[in-house]
Tab-separated table of C-alpha atoms in Angstrom:
chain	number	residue	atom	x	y	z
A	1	UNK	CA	26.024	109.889	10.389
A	2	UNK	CA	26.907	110.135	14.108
A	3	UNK	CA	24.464	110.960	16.707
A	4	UNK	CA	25.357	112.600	19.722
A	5	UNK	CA	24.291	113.532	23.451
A	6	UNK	CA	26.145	114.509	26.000
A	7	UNK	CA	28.568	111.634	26.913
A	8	UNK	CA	26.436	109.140	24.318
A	9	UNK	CA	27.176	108.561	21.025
A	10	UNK	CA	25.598	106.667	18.125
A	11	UNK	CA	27.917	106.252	14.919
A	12	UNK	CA	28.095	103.068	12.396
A	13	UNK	CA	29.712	100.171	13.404
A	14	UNK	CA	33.043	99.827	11.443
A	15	UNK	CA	35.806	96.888	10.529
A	16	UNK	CA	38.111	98.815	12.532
A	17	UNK	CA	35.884	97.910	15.888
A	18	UNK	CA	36.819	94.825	15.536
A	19	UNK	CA	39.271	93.924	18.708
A	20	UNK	CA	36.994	96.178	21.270
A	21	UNK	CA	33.821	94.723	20.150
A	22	UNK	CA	35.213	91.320	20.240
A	23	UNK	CA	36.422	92.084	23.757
A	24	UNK	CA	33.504	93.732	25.239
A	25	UNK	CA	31.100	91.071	23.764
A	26	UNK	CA	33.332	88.679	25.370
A	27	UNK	CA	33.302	90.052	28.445
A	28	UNK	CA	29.620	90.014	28.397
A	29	UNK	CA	29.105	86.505	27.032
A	30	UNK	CA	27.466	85.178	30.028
A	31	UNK	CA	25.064	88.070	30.612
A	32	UNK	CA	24.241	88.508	27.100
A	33	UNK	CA	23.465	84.768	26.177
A	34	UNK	CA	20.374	84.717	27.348
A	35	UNK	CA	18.892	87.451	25.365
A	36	UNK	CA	20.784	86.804	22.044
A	37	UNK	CA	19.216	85.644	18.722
A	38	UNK	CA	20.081	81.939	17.806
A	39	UNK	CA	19.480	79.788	14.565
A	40	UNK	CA	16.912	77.025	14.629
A	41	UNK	CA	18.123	73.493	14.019
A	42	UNK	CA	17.818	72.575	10.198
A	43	UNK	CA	15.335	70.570	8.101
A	44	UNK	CA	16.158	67.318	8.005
A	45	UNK	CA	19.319	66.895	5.617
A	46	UNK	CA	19.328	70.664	5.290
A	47	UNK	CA	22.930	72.965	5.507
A	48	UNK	CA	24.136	73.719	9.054
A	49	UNK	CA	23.807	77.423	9.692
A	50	UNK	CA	27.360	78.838	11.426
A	51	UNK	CA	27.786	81.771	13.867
A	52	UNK	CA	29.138	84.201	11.103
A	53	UNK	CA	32.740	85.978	12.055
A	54	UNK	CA	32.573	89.855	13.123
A	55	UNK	CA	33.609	90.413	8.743
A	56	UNK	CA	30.808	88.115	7.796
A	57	UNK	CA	28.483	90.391	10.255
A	58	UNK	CA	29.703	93.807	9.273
A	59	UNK	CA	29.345	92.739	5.396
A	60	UNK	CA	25.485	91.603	6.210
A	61	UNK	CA	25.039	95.153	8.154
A	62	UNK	CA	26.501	96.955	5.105
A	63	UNK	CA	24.348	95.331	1.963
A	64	UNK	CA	21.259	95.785	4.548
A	65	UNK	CA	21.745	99.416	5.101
A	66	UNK	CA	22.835	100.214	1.640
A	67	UNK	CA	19.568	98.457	0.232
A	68	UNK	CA	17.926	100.765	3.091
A	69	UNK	CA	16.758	97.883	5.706
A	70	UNK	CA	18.727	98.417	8.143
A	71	UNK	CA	20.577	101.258	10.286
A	72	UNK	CA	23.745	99.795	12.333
A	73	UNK	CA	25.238	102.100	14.987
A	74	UNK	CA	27.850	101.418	17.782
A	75	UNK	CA	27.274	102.839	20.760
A	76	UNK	CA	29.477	104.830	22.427
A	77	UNK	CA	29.676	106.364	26.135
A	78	UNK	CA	32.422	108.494	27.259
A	79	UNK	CA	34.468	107.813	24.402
A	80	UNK	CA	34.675	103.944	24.222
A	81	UNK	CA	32.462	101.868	22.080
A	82	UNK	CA	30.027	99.752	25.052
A	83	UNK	CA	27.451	97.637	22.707
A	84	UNK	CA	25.467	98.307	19.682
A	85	UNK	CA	21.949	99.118	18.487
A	86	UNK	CA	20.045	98.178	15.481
A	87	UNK	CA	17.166	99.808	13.683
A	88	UNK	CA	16.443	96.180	11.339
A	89	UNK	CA	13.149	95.294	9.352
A	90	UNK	CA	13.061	98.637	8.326
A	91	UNK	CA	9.867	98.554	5.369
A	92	UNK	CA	8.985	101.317	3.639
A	93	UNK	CA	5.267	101.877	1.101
A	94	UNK	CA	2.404	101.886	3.292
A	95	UNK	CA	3.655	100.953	6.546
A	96	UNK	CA	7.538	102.863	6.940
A	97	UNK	CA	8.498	100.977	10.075
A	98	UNK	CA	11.524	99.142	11.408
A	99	UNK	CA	12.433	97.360	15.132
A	100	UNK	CA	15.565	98.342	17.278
A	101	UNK	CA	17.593	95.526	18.609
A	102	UNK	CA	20.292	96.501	21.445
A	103	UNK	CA	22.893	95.230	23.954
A	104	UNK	CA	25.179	97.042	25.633
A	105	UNK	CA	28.326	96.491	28.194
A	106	UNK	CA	27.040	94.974	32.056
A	107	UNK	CA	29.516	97.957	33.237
A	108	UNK	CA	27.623	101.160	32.070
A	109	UNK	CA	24.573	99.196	32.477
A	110	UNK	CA	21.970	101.894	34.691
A	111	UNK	CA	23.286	105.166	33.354
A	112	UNK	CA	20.447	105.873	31.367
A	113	UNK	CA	23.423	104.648	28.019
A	114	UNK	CA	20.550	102.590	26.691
A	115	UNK	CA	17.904	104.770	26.667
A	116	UNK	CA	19.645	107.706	25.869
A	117	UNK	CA	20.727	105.617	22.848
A	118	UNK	CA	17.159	104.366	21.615
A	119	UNK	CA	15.965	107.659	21.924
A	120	UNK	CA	18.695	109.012	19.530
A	121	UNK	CA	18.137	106.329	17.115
A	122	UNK	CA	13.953	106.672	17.509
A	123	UNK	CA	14.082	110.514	16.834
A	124	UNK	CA	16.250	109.912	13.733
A	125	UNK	CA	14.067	107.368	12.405
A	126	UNK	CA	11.515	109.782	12.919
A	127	UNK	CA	12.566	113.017	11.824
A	128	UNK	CA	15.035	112.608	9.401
A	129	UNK	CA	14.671	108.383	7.797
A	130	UNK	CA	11.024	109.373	7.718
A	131	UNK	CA	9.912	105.877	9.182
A	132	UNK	CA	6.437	106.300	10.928
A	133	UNK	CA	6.598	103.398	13.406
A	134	UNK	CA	9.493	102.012	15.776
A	135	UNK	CA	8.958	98.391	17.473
A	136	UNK	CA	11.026	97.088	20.040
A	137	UNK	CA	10.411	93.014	20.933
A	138	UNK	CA	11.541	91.562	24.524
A	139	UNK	CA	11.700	88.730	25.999
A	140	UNK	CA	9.445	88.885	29.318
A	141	UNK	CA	12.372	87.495	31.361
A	142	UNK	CA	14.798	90.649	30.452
A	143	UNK	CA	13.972	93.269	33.006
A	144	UNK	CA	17.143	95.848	31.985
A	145	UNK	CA	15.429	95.611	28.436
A	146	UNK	CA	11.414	96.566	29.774
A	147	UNK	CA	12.931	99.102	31.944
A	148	UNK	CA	14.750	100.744	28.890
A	149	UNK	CA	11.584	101.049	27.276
A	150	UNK	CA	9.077	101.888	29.975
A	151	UNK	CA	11.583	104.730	31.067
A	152	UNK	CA	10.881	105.550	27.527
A	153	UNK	CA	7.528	105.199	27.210
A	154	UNK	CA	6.542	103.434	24.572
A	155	UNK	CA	3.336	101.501	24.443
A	156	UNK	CA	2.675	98.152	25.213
A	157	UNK	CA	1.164	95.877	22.848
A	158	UNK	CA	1.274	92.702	24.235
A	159	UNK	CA	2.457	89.474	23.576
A	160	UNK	CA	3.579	87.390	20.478
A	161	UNK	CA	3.734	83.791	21.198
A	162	UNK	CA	7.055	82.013	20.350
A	163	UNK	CA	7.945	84.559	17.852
A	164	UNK	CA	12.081	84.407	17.775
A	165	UNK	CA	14.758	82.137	17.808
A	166	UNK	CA	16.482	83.102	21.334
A	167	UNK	CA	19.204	81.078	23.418
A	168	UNK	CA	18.634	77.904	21.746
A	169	UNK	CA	14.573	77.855	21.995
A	170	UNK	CA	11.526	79.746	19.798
A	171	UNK	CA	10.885	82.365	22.945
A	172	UNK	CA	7.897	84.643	23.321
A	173	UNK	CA	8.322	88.092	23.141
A	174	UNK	CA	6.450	91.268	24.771
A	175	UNK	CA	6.056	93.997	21.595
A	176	UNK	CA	6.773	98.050	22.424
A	177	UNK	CA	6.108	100.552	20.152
A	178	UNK	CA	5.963	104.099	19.367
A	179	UNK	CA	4.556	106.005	16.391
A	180	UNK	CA	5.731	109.665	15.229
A	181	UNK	CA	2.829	111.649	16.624
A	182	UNK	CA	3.437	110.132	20.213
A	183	UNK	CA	6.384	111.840	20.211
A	184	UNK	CA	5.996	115.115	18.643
A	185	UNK	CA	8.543	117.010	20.574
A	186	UNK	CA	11.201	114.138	20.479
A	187	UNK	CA	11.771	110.751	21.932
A	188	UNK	CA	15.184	112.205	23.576
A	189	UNK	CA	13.542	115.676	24.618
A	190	UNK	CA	11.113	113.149	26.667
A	191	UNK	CA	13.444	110.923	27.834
A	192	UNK	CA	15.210	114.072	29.400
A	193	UNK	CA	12.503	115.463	30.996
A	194	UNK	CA	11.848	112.348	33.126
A	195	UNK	CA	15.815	111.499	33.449
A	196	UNK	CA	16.659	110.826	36.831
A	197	UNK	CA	19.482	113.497	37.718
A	198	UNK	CA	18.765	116.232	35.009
A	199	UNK	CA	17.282	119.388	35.815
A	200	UNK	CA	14.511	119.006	32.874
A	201	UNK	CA	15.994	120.978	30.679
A	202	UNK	CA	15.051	120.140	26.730
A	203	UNK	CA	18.805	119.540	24.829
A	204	UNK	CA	18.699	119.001	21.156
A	205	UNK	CA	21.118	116.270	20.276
A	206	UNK	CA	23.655	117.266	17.910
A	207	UNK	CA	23.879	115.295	14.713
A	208	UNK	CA	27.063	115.284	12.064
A	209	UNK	CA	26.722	113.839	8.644
């Protein structure tokens, strides 16, 4: 599917992206490295664990969203792919809720590309996955990441001690969430109404499938 508003796009991440993701994440390395999962050291005498290739990570992406964990979108502004978001964890019986996971290029960094995004993912989730629950875990260090989701709203739960494998060390992590009936109108209708620069004016994102 391929979610849309205005000048930001959210459509699965393909083979084909290949050369511009490699070349935006590249371009990014140094901001990005802080932020970015890692794999613990092994057990003693226990395999080595590699960073897998872009075709190793697209294959992993694939199996997870066909088995239904996972939803893996690129994220476009303008046109030109600028990072990616993740709906992962995604669980389903009694609790139907999943975590987003996002980075996106330094350069469109502060145009409201990241929320705009999480919003469209949240309201699909919401509306048409039929999750119930949408987590989002940060680092207390990464300020562009709490200002996505404070401009968003979502609820602070506090904090979960040493809970992922970040930049070489187990980090602690700040936990956001939102349920379905705080938003009953729309993550992205709400995220518009408080937009700097818009007039307030509810849009309903266009979706293709």
């Amino acid at each position: 599917m391929i979610l849309t508003d205005g000048t930001v796009t959210l459509r699965p991440i393909k083979l084909r992206d290949q050369s511009v993701w490699r070349e935006v994440n590249r371009r990014n390395r140094e901001w990005l490295r802080p932020w970015e999962a890692t794999v613990p050291p092994p057990a003693p005498g226990g395999p080595v664990a590699q960073r897998p290739t872009y075709r190793q990570m697209i294959r992993h992406l694939r199996t997870e969203a066909n088995a239904g964990r996972m939803l893996p979108f690129a994220i476009e502004y303008e046109g030109r792919l600028v990072g990616q978001l993740t709906v992962a964890g995604i669980t389903w019986g009694s609790m139907c809720s999943g975590h987003v996971g996002y980075w996106v290029d330094r350069s469109v960094a502060g145009r409201g590309v990241m929320p705009t995004a999480v919003a469209l993912a949240v309201d699909h989730c919401f509306r048409t996955v039929g999750l119930h629950r949408i987590e989002v875990c940060i680092r207390p260090e990464n300020g562009p990441s709490r200002r996505v989701v404070e401009k968003l709203g979502f609820r602070a739960e506090g904090l979960r001690p040493r809970y992922l494998h970040i930049d070489g060390a187990w980090r602690d992590h700040l936990i956001f969430a939102l349920t379905a009936e705080e938003v009953p109108d729309g993550l992205l209708r709400r995220w518009r109404r408080v937009r700097p620069g818009t007039s307030g004016t509810p849009h309903t994102p266009g979706e293709i499938k």
